[in-house]
PDB file of C-alpha atoms in Angstrom:
ATOM      1  CA  UNK R   1      35.206  23.359 -13.578  1.00 49.00           C
ATOM      2  CA  UNK R   2      33.120  20.409 -14.751  1.00 68.00           C
ATOM      3  CA  UNK R   3      29.350  20.495 -15.097  1.00 91.00           C
ATOM      4  CA  UNK R   4      26.914  18.572 -12.966  1.00 97.00           C
ATOM      5  CA  UNK R   5      26.902  14.827 -13.631  1.00 97.00           C
ATOM      6  CA  UNK R   6      23.185  14.327 -14.299  1.00 98.00           C
ATOM      7  CA  UNK R   7      23.411  10.523 -14.236  1.00 98.00           C
ATOM      8  CA  UNK R   8      24.996  10.621 -10.800  1.00 98.00           C
ATOM      9  CA  UNK R   9      22.411  13.155  -9.609  1.00 98.00           C
ATOM     10  CA  UNK R  10      19.621  10.785 -10.625  1.00 98.00           C
ATOM     11  CA  UNK R  11      21.336   7.668  -9.228  1.00 98.00           C
ATOM     12  CA  UNK R  12      22.325   9.350  -5.974  1.00 98.00           C
ATOM     13  CA  UNK R  13      18.926  11.029  -5.827  1.00 99.00           C
ATOM     14  CA  UNK R  14      17.107   7.718  -6.097  1.00 99.00           C
ATOM     15  CA  UNK R  15      19.247   6.302  -3.282  1.00 99.00           C
ATOM     16  CA  UNK R  16      18.581   9.421  -1.205  1.00 99.00           C
ATOM     17  CA  UNK R  17      14.867   9.008  -1.986  1.00 99.00           C
ATOM     18  CA  UNK R  18      14.886   5.437  -0.671  1.00 99.00           C
ATOM     19  CA  UNK R  19      16.572   6.592   2.540  1.00 99.00           C
ATOM     20  CA  UNK R  20      14.138   9.498   2.924  1.00 99.00           C
ATOM     21  CA  UNK R  21      11.107   7.282   2.267  1.00 98.00           C
ATOM     22  CA  UNK R  22      12.226   4.590   4.728  1.00 99.00           C
ATOM     23  CA  UNK R  23      12.915   7.059   7.543  1.00 99.00           C
ATOM     24  CA  UNK R  24       9.768   9.081   6.832  1.00 98.00           C
ATOM     25  CA  UNK R  25       7.765   5.848   6.674  1.00 96.00           C
ATOM     26  CA  UNK R  26       9.053   4.780  10.073  1.00 98.00           C
ATOM     27  CA  UNK R  27       8.511   8.249  11.540  1.00 98.00           C
ATOM     28  CA  UNK R  28       5.094   9.066  10.102  1.00 96.00           C
ATOM     29  CA  UNK R  29       3.777   5.516   9.749  1.00 94.00           C
ATOM     30  CA  UNK R  30       5.102   3.253  12.481  1.00 95.00           C
ATOM     31  CA  UNK R  31       5.743   5.906  15.136  1.00 98.00           C
ATOM     32  CA  UNK R  32       3.251   8.710  14.405  1.00 97.00           C
ATOM     33  CA  UNK R  33       0.702   6.870  12.248  1.00 93.00           C
ATOM     34  CA  UNK R  34      -1.984   6.623  14.918  1.00 93.00           C
ATOM     35  CA  UNK R  35      -1.661  10.334  15.738  1.00 96.00           C
ATOM     36  CA  UNK R  36      -1.846  11.281  12.042  1.00 94.00           C
ATOM     37  CA  UNK R  37      -4.961   9.104  11.658  1.00 92.00           C
ATOM     38  CA  UNK R  38      -6.606  10.617  14.743  1.00 94.00           C
ATOM     39  CA  UNK R  39      -5.907  14.219  13.747  1.00 95.00           C
ATOM     40  CA  UNK R  40      -6.896  13.616  10.119  1.00 94.00           C
ATOM     41  CA  UNK R  41     -10.159  12.020  11.245  1.00 94.00           C
ATOM     42  CA  UNK R  42     -10.820  15.069  13.441  1.00 94.00           C
ATOM     43  CA  UNK R  43     -10.714  17.125  10.219  1.00 94.00           C
ATOM     44  CA  UNK R  44     -13.426  14.910   8.752  1.00 93.00           C
ATOM     45  CA  UNK R  45     -11.105  13.281   6.217  1.00 90.00           C
ATOM     46  CA  UNK R  46     -11.552   9.557   5.591  1.00 85.00           C
ATOM     47  CA  UNK R  47      -8.155   8.028   4.821  1.00 81.00           C
ATOM     48  CA  UNK R  48      -9.346   4.443   4.473  1.00 81.00           C
ATOM     49  CA  UNK R  49      -8.922   2.306   1.380  1.00 77.00           C
ATOM     50  CA  UNK R  50      -8.116   4.115  -1.840  1.00 78.00           C
ATOM     51  CA  UNK R  51      -7.451   7.478  -0.217  1.00 80.00           C
ATOM     52  CA  UNK R  52      -4.722   5.964   1.940  1.00 83.00           C
ATOM     53  CA  UNK R  53      -3.106   4.250  -1.064  1.00 85.00           C
ATOM     54  CA  UNK R  54      -3.195   7.471  -3.070  1.00 88.00           C
ATOM     55  CA  UNK R  55      -1.675   9.387  -0.164  1.00 89.00           C
ATOM     56  CA  UNK R  56       1.095   6.812   0.246  1.00 91.00           C
ATOM     57  CA  UNK R  57       1.900   6.921  -3.475  1.00 93.00           C
ATOM     58  CA  UNK R  58       2.080  10.704  -3.312  1.00 95.00           C
ATOM     59  CA  UNK R  59       4.413  10.719  -0.312  1.00 95.00           C
ATOM     60  CA  UNK R  60       6.692   8.061  -1.839  1.00 97.00           C
ATOM     61  CA  UNK R  61       6.928  10.097  -5.041  1.00 98.00           C
ATOM     62  CA  UNK R  62       7.606  13.236  -2.990  1.00 98.00           C
ATOM     63  CA  UNK R  63      10.449  11.431  -1.190  1.00 98.00           C
ATOM     64  CA  UNK R  64      12.098  10.400  -4.457  1.00 98.00           C
ATOM     65  CA  UNK R  65      11.745  13.881  -5.941  1.00 98.00           C
ATOM     66  CA  UNK R  66      13.242  15.360  -2.765  1.00 98.00           C
ATOM     67  CA  UNK R  67      16.125  12.899  -3.062  1.00 99.00           C
ATOM     68  CA  UNK R  68      16.890  13.998  -6.613  1.00 99.00           C
ATOM     69  CA  UNK R  69      16.639  17.697  -5.702  1.00 99.00           C
ATOM     70  CA  UNK R  70      18.828  17.018  -2.672  1.00 99.00           C
ATOM     71  CA  UNK R  71      21.664  15.464  -4.698  1.00 99.00           C
ATOM     72  CA  UNK R  72      21.334  18.186  -7.338  1.00 99.00           C
ATOM     73  CA  UNK R  73      21.707  20.756  -4.538  1.00 99.00           C
ATOM     74  CA  UNK R  74      24.725  18.873  -3.176  1.00 99.00           C
ATOM     75  CA  UNK R  75      26.316  18.869  -6.653  1.00 98.00           C
ATOM     76  CA  UNK R  76      25.539  22.568  -7.049  1.00 98.00           C
ATOM     77  CA  UNK R  77      27.155  23.673  -3.782  1.00 98.00           C
ATOM     78  CA  UNK R  78      30.110  21.269  -3.986  1.00 97.00           C
ATOM     79  CA  UNK R  79      32.372  23.763  -5.807  1.00 96.00           C
ATOM     80  CA  UNK R  80      31.943  26.277  -2.972  1.00 97.00           C
ATOM     81  CA  UNK R  81      31.919  23.930   0.058  1.00 98.00           C
ATOM     82  CA  UNK R  82      34.031  21.063  -1.310  1.00 97.00           C
ATOM     83  CA  UNK R  83      33.069  17.416  -1.692  1.00 97.00           C
ATOM     84  CA  UNK R  84      32.235  15.306   1.319  1.00 98.00           C
ATOM     85  CA  UNK R  85      29.879  14.730   4.219  1.00 98.00           C
ATOM     86  CA  UNK R  86      29.953  18.328   5.520  1.00 99.00           C
ATOM     87  CA  UNK R  87      28.596  19.593   2.210  1.00 99.00           C
ATOM     88  CA  UNK R  88      26.014  16.799   2.126  1.00 99.00           C
ATOM     89  CA  UNK R  89      24.808  17.812   5.596  1.00 99.00           C
ATOM     90  CA  UNK R  90      24.501  21.455   4.455  1.00 99.00           C
ATOM     91  CA  UNK R  91      22.406  20.320   1.463  1.00 99.00           C
ATOM     92  CA  UNK R  92      20.264  18.115   3.718  1.00 99.00           C
ATOM     93  CA  UNK R  93      19.666  20.946   6.181  1.00 99.00           C
ATOM     94  CA  UNK R  94      18.698  23.298   3.334  1.00 98.00           C
ATOM     95  CA  UNK R  95      16.191  20.810   1.908  1.00 98.00           C
ATOM     96  CA  UNK R  96      14.751  20.113   5.357  1.00 98.00           C
ATOM     97  CA  UNK R  97      14.403  23.818   6.144  1.00 98.00           C
ATOM     98  CA  UNK R  98      12.599  24.566   2.884  1.00 96.00           C
ATOM     99  CA  UNK R  99      10.220  21.601   3.034  1.00 95.00           C
ATOM    100  CA  UNK R 100       9.439  21.801   6.736  1.00 95.00           C
ATOM    101  CA  UNK R 101       8.872  25.537   6.748  1.00 93.00           C
ATOM    102  CA  UNK R 102       6.121  24.785   4.249  1.00 93.00           C
ATOM    103  CA  UNK R 103       4.820  21.890   6.371  1.00 93.00           C
ATOM    104  CA  UNK R 104       4.744  24.214   9.412  1.00 94.00           C
ATOM    105  CA  UNK R 105       1.687  25.798   7.807  1.00 95.00           C
ATOM    106  CA  UNK R 106      -0.215  22.687   8.868  1.00 94.00           C
ATOM    107  CA  UNK R 107       0.317  23.750  12.474  1.00 96.00           C
ATOM    108  CA  UNK R 108      -0.102  27.517  12.323  1.00 94.00           C
ATOM    109  CA  UNK R 109      -3.287  27.219  10.257  1.00 95.00           C
ATOM    110  CA  UNK R 110      -4.674  24.913  12.936  1.00 95.00           C
ATOM    111  CA  UNK R 111      -4.932  21.773  10.814  1.00 96.00           C
ATOM    112  CA  UNK R 112      -2.613  19.643  12.956  1.00 97.00           C
ATOM    113  CA  UNK R 113      -1.170  19.969  16.459  1.00 97.00           C
ATOM    114  CA  UNK R 114       2.247  21.470  17.107  1.00 98.00           C
ATOM    115  CA  UNK R 115       3.430  18.247  18.752  1.00 98.00           C
ATOM    116  CA  UNK R 116       2.589  16.133  15.722  1.00 98.00           C
ATOM    117  CA  UNK R 117       4.091  18.546  13.195  1.00 98.00           C
ATOM    118  CA  UNK R 118       7.233  18.999  15.340  1.00 98.00           C
ATOM    119  CA  UNK R 119       7.706  15.238  15.789  1.00 98.00           C
ATOM    120  CA  UNK R 120       7.284  14.720  12.058  1.00 98.00           C
ATOM    121  CA  UNK R 121       9.760  17.539  11.363  1.00 98.00           C
ATOM    122  CA  UNK R 122      12.316  15.925  13.681  1.00 98.00           C
ATOM    123  CA  UNK R 123      12.025  12.686  11.724  1.00 98.00           C
ATOM    124  CA  UNK R 124      12.231  14.704   8.518  1.00 98.00           C
ATOM    125  CA  UNK R 125      15.505  16.239   9.688  1.00 99.00           C
ATOM    126  CA  UNK R 126      17.006  12.792  10.206  1.00 99.00           C
ATOM    127  CA  UNK R 127      15.654  11.683   6.814  1.00 99.00           C
ATOM    128  CA  UNK R 128      17.020  14.714   4.949  1.00 99.00           C
ATOM    129  CA  UNK R 129      20.503  14.508   6.460  1.00 99.00           C
ATOM    130  CA  UNK R 130      20.747  10.715   6.093  1.00 99.00           C
ATOM    131  CA  UNK R 131      19.470  10.941   2.510  1.00 99.00           C
ATOM    132  CA  UNK R 132      22.000  13.667   1.737  1.00 99.00           C
ATOM    133  CA  UNK R 133      24.864  11.615   3.159  1.00 99.00           C
ATOM    134  CA  UNK R 134      23.832   8.527   1.163  1.00 99.00           C
ATOM    135  CA  UNK R 135      23.142  10.363  -2.092  1.00 99.00           C
ATOM    136  CA  UNK R 136      26.177  12.620  -1.734  1.00 98.00           C
ATOM    137  CA  UNK R 137      28.434   9.604  -1.247  1.00 98.00           C
ATOM    138  CA  UNK R 138      27.382   8.326  -4.692  1.00 97.00           C
ATOM    139  CA  UNK R 139      27.835  11.640  -6.473  1.00 98.00           C
ATOM    140  CA  UNK R 140      31.032  12.212  -8.461  1.00 95.00           C
ATOM    141  CA  UNK R 141      31.718  14.953 -11.008  1.00 91.00           C
ATOM    142  CA  UNK R 142      32.952  12.434 -13.611  1.00 84.00           C
TER     143      UNK R 142
END
């Protein structure tokens, strides 16, 4: 049994990160951006100017880190589930479940509405699975 190909994890992870960031950007920016702005403003948080740029940089970095973790997870479970799209989907679902369970705290602590968090989570599911399929397709053991 070969070890994990770190170079492929990073390369596939960066591709997965691009996919995640594009889909999350469309979901949370183009589609839900006005709702995020409205609910954030209700909390008394000013996201204009530098704060918005800092937030965007943080989310883009988060997407790339998730992509790398996602492909590492795919590589780690490949020996048990076998290579291919089914295993990539399992890895994507696992990443989505972990990250969005944490994000659910935004709703149950009353920071953001259920509808907004649920819509964002739905987009996150698409992003995680699509990122896993893209990154997993690049991963090879050797």
